[in-house]
Tab-separated table of N, CA and C in Angstrom:
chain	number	residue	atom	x	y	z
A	1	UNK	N	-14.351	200.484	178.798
A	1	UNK	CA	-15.190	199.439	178.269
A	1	UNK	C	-16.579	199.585	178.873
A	2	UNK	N	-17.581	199.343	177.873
A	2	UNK	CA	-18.977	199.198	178.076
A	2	UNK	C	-19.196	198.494	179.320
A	3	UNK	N	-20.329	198.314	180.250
A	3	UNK	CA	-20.878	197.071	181.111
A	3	UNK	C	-21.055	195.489	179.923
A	4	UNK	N	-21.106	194.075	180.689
A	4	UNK	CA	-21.102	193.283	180.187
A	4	UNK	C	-22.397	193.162	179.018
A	5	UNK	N	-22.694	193.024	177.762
A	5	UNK	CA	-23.476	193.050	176.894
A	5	UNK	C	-24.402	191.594	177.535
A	6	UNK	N	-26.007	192.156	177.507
A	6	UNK	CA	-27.046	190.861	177.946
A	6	UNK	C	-27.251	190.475	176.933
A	7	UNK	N	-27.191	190.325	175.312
A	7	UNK	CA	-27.601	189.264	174.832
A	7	UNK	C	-26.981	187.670	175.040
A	8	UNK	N	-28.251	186.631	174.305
A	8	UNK	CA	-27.174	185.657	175.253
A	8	UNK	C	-26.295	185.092	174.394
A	9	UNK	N	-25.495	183.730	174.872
A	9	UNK	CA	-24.340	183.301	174.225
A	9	UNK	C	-24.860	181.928	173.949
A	10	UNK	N	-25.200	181.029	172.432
A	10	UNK	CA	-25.684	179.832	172.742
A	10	UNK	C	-24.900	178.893	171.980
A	11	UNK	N	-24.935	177.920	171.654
A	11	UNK	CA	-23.864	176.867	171.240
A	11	UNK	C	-24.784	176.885	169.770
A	12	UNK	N	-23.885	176.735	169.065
A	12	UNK	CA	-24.452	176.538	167.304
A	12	UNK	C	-24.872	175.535	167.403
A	13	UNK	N	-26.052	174.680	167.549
A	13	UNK	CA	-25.973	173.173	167.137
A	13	UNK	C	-26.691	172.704	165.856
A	14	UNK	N	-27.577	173.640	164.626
A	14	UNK	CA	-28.173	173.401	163.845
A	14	UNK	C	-27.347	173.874	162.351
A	15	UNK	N	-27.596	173.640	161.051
A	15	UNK	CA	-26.728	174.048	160.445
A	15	UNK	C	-26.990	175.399	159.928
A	16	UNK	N	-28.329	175.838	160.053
A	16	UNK	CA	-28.489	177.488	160.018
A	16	UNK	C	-27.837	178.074	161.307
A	17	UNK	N	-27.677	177.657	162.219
A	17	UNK	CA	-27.014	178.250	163.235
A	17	UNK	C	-25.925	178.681	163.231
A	18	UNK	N	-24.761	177.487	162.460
A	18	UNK	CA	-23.595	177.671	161.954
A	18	UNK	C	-23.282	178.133	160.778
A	19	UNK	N	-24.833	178.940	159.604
A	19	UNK	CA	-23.779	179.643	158.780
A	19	UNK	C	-24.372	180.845	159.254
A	20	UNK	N	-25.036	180.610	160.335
A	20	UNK	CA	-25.077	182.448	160.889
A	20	UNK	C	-23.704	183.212	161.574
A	21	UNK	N	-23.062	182.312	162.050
A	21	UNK	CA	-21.722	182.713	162.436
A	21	UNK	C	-20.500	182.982	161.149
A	22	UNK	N	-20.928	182.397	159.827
A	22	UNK	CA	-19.462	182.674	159.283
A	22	UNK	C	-19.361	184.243	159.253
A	23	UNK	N	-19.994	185.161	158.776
A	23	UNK	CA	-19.708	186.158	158.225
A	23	UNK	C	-18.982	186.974	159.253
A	24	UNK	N	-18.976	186.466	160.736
A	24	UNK	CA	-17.692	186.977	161.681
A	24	UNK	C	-17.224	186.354	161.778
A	25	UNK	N	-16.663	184.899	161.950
A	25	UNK	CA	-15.672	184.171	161.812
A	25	UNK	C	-14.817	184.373	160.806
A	26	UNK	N	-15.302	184.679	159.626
A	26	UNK	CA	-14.725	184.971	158.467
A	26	UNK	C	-13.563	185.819	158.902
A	27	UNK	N	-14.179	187.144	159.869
A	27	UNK	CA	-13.144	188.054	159.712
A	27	UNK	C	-12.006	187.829	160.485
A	28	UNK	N	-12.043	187.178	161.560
A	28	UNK	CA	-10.701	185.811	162.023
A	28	UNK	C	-9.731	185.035	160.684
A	29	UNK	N	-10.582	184.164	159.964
A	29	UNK	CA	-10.248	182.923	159.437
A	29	UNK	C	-10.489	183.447	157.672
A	30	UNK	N	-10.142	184.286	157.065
A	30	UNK	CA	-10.712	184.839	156.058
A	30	UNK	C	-9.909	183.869	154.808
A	31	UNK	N	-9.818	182.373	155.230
A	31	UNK	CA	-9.334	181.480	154.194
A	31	UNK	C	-10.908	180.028	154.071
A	32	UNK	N	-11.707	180.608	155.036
A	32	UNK	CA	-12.620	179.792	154.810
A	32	UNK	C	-13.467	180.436	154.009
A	33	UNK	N	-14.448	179.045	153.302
A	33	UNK	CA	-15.655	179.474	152.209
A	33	UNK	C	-16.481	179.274	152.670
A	34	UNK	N	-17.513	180.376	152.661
A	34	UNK	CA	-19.304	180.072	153.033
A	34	UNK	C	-19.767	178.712	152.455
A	35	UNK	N	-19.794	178.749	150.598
A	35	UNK	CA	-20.108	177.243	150.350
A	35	UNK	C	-19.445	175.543	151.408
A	36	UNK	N	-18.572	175.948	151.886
A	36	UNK	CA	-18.530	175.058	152.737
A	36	UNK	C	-18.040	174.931	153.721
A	37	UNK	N	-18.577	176.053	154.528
A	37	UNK	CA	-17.877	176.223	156.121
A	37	UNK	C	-19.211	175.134	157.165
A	38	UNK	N	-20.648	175.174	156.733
A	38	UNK	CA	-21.114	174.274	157.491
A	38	UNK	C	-20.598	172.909	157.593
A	39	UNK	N	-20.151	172.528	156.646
A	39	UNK	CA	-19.935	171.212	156.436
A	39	UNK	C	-18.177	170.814	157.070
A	40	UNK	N	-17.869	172.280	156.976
A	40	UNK	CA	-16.377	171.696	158.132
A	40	UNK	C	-16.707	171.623	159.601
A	41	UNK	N	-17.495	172.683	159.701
A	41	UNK	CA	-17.493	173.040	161.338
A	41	UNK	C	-18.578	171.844	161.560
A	42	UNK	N	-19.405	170.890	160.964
A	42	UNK	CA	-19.792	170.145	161.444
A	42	UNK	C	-18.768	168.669	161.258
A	43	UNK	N	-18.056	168.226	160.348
A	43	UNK	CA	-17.162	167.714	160.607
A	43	UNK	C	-16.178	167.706	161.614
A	44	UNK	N	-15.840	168.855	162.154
A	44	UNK	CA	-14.730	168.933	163.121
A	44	UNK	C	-15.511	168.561	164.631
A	45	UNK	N	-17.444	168.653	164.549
A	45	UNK	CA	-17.912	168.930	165.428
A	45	UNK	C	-18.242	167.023	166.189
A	46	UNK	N	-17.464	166.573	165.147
A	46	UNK	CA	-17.619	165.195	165.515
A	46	UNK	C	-16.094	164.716	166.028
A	47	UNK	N	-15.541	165.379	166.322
A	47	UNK	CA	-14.058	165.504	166.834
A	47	UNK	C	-14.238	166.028	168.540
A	48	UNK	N	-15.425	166.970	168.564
A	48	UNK	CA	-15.494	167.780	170.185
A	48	UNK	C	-15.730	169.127	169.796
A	49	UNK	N	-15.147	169.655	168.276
A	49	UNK	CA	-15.389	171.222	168.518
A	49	UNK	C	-16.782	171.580	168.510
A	50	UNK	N	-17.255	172.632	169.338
A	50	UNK	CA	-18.136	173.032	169.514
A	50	UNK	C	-18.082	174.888	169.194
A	51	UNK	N	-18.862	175.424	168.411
A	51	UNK	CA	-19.204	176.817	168.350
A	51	UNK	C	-20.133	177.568	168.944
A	52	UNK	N	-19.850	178.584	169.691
A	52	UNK	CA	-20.570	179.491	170.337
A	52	UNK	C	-21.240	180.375	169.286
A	53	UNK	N	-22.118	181.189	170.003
A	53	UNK	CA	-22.145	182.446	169.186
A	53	UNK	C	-22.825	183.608	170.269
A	54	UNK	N	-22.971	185.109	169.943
A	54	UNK	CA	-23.601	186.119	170.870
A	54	UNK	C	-24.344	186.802	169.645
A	55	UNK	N	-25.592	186.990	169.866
A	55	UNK	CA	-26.394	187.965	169.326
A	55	UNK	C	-27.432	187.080	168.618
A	56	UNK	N	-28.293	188.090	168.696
A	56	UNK	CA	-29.669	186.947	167.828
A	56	UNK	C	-30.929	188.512	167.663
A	57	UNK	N	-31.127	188.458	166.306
A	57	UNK	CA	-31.053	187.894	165.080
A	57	UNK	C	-29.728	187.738	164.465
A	58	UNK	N	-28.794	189.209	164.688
A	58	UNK	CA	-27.472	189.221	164.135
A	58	UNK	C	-26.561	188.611	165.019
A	59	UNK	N	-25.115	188.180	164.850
A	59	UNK	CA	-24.469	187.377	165.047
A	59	UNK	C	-23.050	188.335	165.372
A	60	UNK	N	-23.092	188.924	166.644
A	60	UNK	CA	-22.039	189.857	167.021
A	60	UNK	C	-20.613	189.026	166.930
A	61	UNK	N	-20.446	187.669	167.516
A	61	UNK	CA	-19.421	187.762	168.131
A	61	UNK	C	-18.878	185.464	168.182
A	62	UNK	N	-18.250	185.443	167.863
A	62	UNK	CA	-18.473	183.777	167.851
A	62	UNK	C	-16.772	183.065	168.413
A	63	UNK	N	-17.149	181.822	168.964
A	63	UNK	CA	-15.788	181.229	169.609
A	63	UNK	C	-16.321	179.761	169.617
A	64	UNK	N	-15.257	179.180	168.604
A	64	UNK	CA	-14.556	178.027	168.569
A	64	UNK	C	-13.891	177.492	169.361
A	65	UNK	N	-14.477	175.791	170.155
A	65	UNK	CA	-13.367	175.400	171.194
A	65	UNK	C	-13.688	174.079	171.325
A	66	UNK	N	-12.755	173.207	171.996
A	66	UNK	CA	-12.797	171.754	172.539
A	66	UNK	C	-12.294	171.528	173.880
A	67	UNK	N	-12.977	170.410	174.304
A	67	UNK	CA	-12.616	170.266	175.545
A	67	UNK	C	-11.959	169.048	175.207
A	68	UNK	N	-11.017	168.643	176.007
A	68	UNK	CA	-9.639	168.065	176.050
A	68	UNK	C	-8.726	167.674	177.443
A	69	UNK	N	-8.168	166.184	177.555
A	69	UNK	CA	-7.078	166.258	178.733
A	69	UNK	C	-6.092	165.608	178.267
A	70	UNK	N	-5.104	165.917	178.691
A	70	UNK	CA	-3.565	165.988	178.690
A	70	UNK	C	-3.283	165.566	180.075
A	71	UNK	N	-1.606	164.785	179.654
A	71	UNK	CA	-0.957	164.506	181.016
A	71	UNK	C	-0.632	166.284	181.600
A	72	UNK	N	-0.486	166.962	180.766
A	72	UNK	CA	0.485	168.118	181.064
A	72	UNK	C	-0.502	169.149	181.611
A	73	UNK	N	-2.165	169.163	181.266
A	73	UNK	CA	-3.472	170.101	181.715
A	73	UNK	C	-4.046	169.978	182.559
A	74	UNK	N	-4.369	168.124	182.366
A	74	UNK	CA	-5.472	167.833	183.085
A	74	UNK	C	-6.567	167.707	181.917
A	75	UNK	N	-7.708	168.047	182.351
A	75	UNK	CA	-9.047	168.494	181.712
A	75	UNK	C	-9.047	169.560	181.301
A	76	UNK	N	-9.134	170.357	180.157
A	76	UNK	CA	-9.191	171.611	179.671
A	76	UNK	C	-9.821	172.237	178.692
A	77	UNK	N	-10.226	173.298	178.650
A	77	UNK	CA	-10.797	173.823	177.176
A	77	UNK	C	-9.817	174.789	176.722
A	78	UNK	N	-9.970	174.064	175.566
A	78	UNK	CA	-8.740	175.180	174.401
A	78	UNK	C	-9.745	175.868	173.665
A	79	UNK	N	-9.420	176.983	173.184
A	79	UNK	CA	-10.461	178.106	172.530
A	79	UNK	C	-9.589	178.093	171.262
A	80	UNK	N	-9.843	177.963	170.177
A	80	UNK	CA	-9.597	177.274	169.047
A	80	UNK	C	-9.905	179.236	167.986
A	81	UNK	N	-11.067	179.773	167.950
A	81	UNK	CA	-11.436	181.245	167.786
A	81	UNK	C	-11.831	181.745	168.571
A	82	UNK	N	-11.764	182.817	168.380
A	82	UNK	CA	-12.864	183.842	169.433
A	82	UNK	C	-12.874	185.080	168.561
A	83	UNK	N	-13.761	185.710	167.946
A	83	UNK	CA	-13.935	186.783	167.062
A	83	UNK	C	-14.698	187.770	167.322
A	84	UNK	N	-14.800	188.766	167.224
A	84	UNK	CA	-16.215	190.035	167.496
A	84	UNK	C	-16.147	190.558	166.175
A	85	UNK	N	-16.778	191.019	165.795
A	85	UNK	CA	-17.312	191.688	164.521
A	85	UNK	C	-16.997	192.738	164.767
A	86	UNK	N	-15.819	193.222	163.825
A	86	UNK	CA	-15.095	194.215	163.517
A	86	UNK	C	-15.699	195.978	163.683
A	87	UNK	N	-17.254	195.434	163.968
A	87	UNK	CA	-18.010	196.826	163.846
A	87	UNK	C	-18.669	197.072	164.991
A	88	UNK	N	-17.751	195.979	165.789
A	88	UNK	CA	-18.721	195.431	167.175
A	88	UNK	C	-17.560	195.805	168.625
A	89	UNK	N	-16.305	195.771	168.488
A	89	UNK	CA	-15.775	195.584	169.096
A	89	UNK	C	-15.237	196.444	170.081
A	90	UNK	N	-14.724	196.587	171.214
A	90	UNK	CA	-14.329	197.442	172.228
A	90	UNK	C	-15.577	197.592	172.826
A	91	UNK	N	-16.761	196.916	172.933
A	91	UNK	CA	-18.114	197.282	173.433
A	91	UNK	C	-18.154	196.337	174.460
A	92	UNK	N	-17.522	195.281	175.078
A	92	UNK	CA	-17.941	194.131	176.009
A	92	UNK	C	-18.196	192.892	175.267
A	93	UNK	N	-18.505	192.756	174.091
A	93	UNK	CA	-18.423	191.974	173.649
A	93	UNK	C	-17.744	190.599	173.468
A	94	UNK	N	-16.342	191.120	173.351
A	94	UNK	CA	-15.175	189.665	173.452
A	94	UNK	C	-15.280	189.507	174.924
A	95	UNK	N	-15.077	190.694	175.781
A	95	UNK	CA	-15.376	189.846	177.424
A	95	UNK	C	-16.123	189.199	177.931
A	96	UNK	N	-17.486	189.413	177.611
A	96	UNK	CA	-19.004	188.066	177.636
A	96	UNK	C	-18.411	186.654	177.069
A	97	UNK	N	-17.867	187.012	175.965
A	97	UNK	CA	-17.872	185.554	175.339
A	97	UNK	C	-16.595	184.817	176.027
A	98	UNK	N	-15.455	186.098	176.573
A	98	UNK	CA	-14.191	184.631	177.271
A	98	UNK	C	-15.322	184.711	178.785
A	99	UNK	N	-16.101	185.255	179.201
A	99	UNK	CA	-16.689	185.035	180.468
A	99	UNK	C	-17.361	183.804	180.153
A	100	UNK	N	-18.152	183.512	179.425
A	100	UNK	CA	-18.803	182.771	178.702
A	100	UNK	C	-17.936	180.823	179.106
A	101	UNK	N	-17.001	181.382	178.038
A	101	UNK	CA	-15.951	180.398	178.204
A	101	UNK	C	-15.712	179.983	179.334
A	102	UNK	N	-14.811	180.925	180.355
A	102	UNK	CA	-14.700	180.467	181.649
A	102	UNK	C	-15.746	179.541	182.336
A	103	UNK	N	-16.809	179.710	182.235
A	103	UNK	CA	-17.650	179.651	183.377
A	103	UNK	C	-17.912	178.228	182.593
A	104	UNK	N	-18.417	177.959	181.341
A	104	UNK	CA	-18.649	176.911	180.547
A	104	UNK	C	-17.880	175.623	180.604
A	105	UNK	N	-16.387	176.368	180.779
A	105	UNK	CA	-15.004	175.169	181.227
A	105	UNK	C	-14.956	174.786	182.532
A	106	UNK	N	-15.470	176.029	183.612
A	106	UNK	CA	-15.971	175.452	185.010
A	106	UNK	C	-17.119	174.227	184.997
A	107	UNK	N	-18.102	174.073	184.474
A	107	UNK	CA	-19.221	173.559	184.338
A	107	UNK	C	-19.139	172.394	184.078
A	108	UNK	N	-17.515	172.160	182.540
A	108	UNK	CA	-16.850	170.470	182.371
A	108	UNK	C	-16.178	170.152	183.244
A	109	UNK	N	-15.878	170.890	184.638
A	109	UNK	CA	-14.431	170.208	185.590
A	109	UNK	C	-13.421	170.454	184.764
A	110	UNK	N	-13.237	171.578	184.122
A	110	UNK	CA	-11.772	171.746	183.456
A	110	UNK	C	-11.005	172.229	184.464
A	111	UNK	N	-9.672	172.561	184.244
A	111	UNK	CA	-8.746	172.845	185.693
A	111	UNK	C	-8.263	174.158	184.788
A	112	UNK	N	-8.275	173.831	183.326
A	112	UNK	CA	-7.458	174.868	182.791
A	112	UNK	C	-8.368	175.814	181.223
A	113	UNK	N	-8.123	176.746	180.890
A	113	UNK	CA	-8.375	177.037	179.224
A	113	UNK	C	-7.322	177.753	178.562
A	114	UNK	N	-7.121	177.046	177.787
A	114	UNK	CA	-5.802	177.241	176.888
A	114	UNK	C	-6.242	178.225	175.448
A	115	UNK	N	-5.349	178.953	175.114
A	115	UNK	CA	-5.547	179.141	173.745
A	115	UNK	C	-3.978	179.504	173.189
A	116	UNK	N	-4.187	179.464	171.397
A	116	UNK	CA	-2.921	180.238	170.847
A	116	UNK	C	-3.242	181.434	169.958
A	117	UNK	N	-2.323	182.467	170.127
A	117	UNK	CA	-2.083	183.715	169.849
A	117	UNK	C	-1.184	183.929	168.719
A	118	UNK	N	-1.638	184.319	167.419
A	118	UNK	CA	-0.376	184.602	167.002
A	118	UNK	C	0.127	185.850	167.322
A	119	UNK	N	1.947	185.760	166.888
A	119	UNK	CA	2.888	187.094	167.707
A	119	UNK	C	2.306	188.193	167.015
A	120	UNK	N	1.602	188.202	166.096
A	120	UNK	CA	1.526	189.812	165.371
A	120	UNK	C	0.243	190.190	165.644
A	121	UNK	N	-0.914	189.836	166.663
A	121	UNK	CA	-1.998	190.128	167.046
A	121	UNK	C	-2.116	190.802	168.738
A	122	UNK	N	-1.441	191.826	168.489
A	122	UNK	CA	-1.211	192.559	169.484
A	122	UNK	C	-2.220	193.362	170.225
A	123	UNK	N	-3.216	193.601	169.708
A	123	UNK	CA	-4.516	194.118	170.377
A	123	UNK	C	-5.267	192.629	171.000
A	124	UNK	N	-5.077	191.824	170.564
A	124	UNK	CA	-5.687	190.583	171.356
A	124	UNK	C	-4.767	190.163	172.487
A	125	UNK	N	-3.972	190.109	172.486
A	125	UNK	CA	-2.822	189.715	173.162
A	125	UNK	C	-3.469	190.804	174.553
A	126	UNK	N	-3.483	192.124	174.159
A	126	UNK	CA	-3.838	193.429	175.178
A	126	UNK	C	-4.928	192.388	175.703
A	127	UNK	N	-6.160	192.020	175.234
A	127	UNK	CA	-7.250	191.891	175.363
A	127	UNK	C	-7.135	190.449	176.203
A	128	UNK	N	-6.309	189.574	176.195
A	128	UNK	CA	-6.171	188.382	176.972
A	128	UNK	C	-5.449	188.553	178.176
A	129	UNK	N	-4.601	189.040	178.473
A	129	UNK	CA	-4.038	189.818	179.326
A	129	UNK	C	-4.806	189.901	180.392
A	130	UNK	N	-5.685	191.216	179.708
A	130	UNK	CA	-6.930	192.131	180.949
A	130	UNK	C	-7.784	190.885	181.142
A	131	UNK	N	-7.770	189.620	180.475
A	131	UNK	CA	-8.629	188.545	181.279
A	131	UNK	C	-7.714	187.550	181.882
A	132	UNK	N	-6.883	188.129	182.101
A	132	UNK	CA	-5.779	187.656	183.365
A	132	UNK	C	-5.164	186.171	183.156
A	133	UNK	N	-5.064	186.328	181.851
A	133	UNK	CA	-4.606	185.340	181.097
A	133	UNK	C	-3.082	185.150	180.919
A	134	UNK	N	-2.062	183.744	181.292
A	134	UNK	CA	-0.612	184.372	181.363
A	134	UNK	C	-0.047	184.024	180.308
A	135	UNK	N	1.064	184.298	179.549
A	135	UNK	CA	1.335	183.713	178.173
A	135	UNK	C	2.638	182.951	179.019
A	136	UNK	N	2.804	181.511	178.770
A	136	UNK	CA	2.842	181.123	179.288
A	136	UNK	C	4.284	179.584	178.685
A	137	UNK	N	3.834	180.081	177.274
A	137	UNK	CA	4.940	179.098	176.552
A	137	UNK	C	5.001	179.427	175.155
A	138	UNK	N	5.321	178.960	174.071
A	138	UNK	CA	5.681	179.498	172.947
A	138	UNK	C	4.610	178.373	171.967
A	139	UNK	N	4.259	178.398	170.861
A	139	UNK	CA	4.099	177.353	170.380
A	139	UNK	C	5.036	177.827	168.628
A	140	UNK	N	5.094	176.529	168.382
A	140	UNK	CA	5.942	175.767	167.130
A	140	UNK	C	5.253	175.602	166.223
A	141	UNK	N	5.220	175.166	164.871
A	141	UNK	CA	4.383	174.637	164.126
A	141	UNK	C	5.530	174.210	162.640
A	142	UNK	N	4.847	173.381	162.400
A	142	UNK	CA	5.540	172.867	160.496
A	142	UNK	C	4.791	172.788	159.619
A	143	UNK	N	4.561	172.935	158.669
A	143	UNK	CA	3.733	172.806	157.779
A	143	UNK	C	4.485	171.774	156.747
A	144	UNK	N	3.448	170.936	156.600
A	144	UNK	CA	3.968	169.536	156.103
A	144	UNK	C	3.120	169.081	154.807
């Protein structure tokens, strides 16, 4: 792996900001629509989620997350996405942005950062790992 990439990492807070990120989020979440991905991610953004992004003018690399406490966490940030641009990746890239994270969840007094994995994403799984990340429980889901 490359050294850590210096561009910086800044929080989306405008709505050009946030459709500069779909076109890599997309390649995560490829059930969302440009016509109206600002208008979710600012909806959800009144819930706590907040979007990152790395690169400026272009838009390398982006992560979705909330901060959150639980009897069972404490204070925590859950990372909701985390994506690099498919043309971007193995360069340092995803490691800036969970560094990013870390240090960002230090900054709220989080104790913990959570995320979920699905089982068939096995190069990420590699990639959470090497950030010394433990898998740690299973998760469930229903669709209702």
């Amino acid at each position: 792996m490359s050294s850590q990439p210096s561009a910086p990492i800044k929080l989306a807070l405008t709505s050009a900001e946030i459709a500069r990120c779909f076109p890599v989020i997309y390649q995560l979440r490829p059930h969302l629509h440009a016509d109206t991905f600002v208008e979710q991610v600012e909806m959800q953004m009144q819930s706590g989620y907040q979007l990152a992004y790395l690169g400026e003018p272009l838009v390398i690399g982006v992560t979705g997350f909330h901060l959150a406490t639980s009897l069972s966490w404490g204070k925590y940030l859950y990372v909701a996405d985390l994506v690099v641009d498919r043309e971007a990746r193995s360069q340092g890239y995803g490691g800036a942005l969970f560094a990013w994270l870390v240090e960002y969840a230090q900054q709220q007094s989080c104790q913990q950062l959570h995320l979920d994995s699905g089982v068939q994403r096995f190069a990420a799984h590699r990639f959470y790992l090497q950030q010394q990340m433990n898998i740690s429980g299973h998760h469930f889901a229903l669709k209702l």
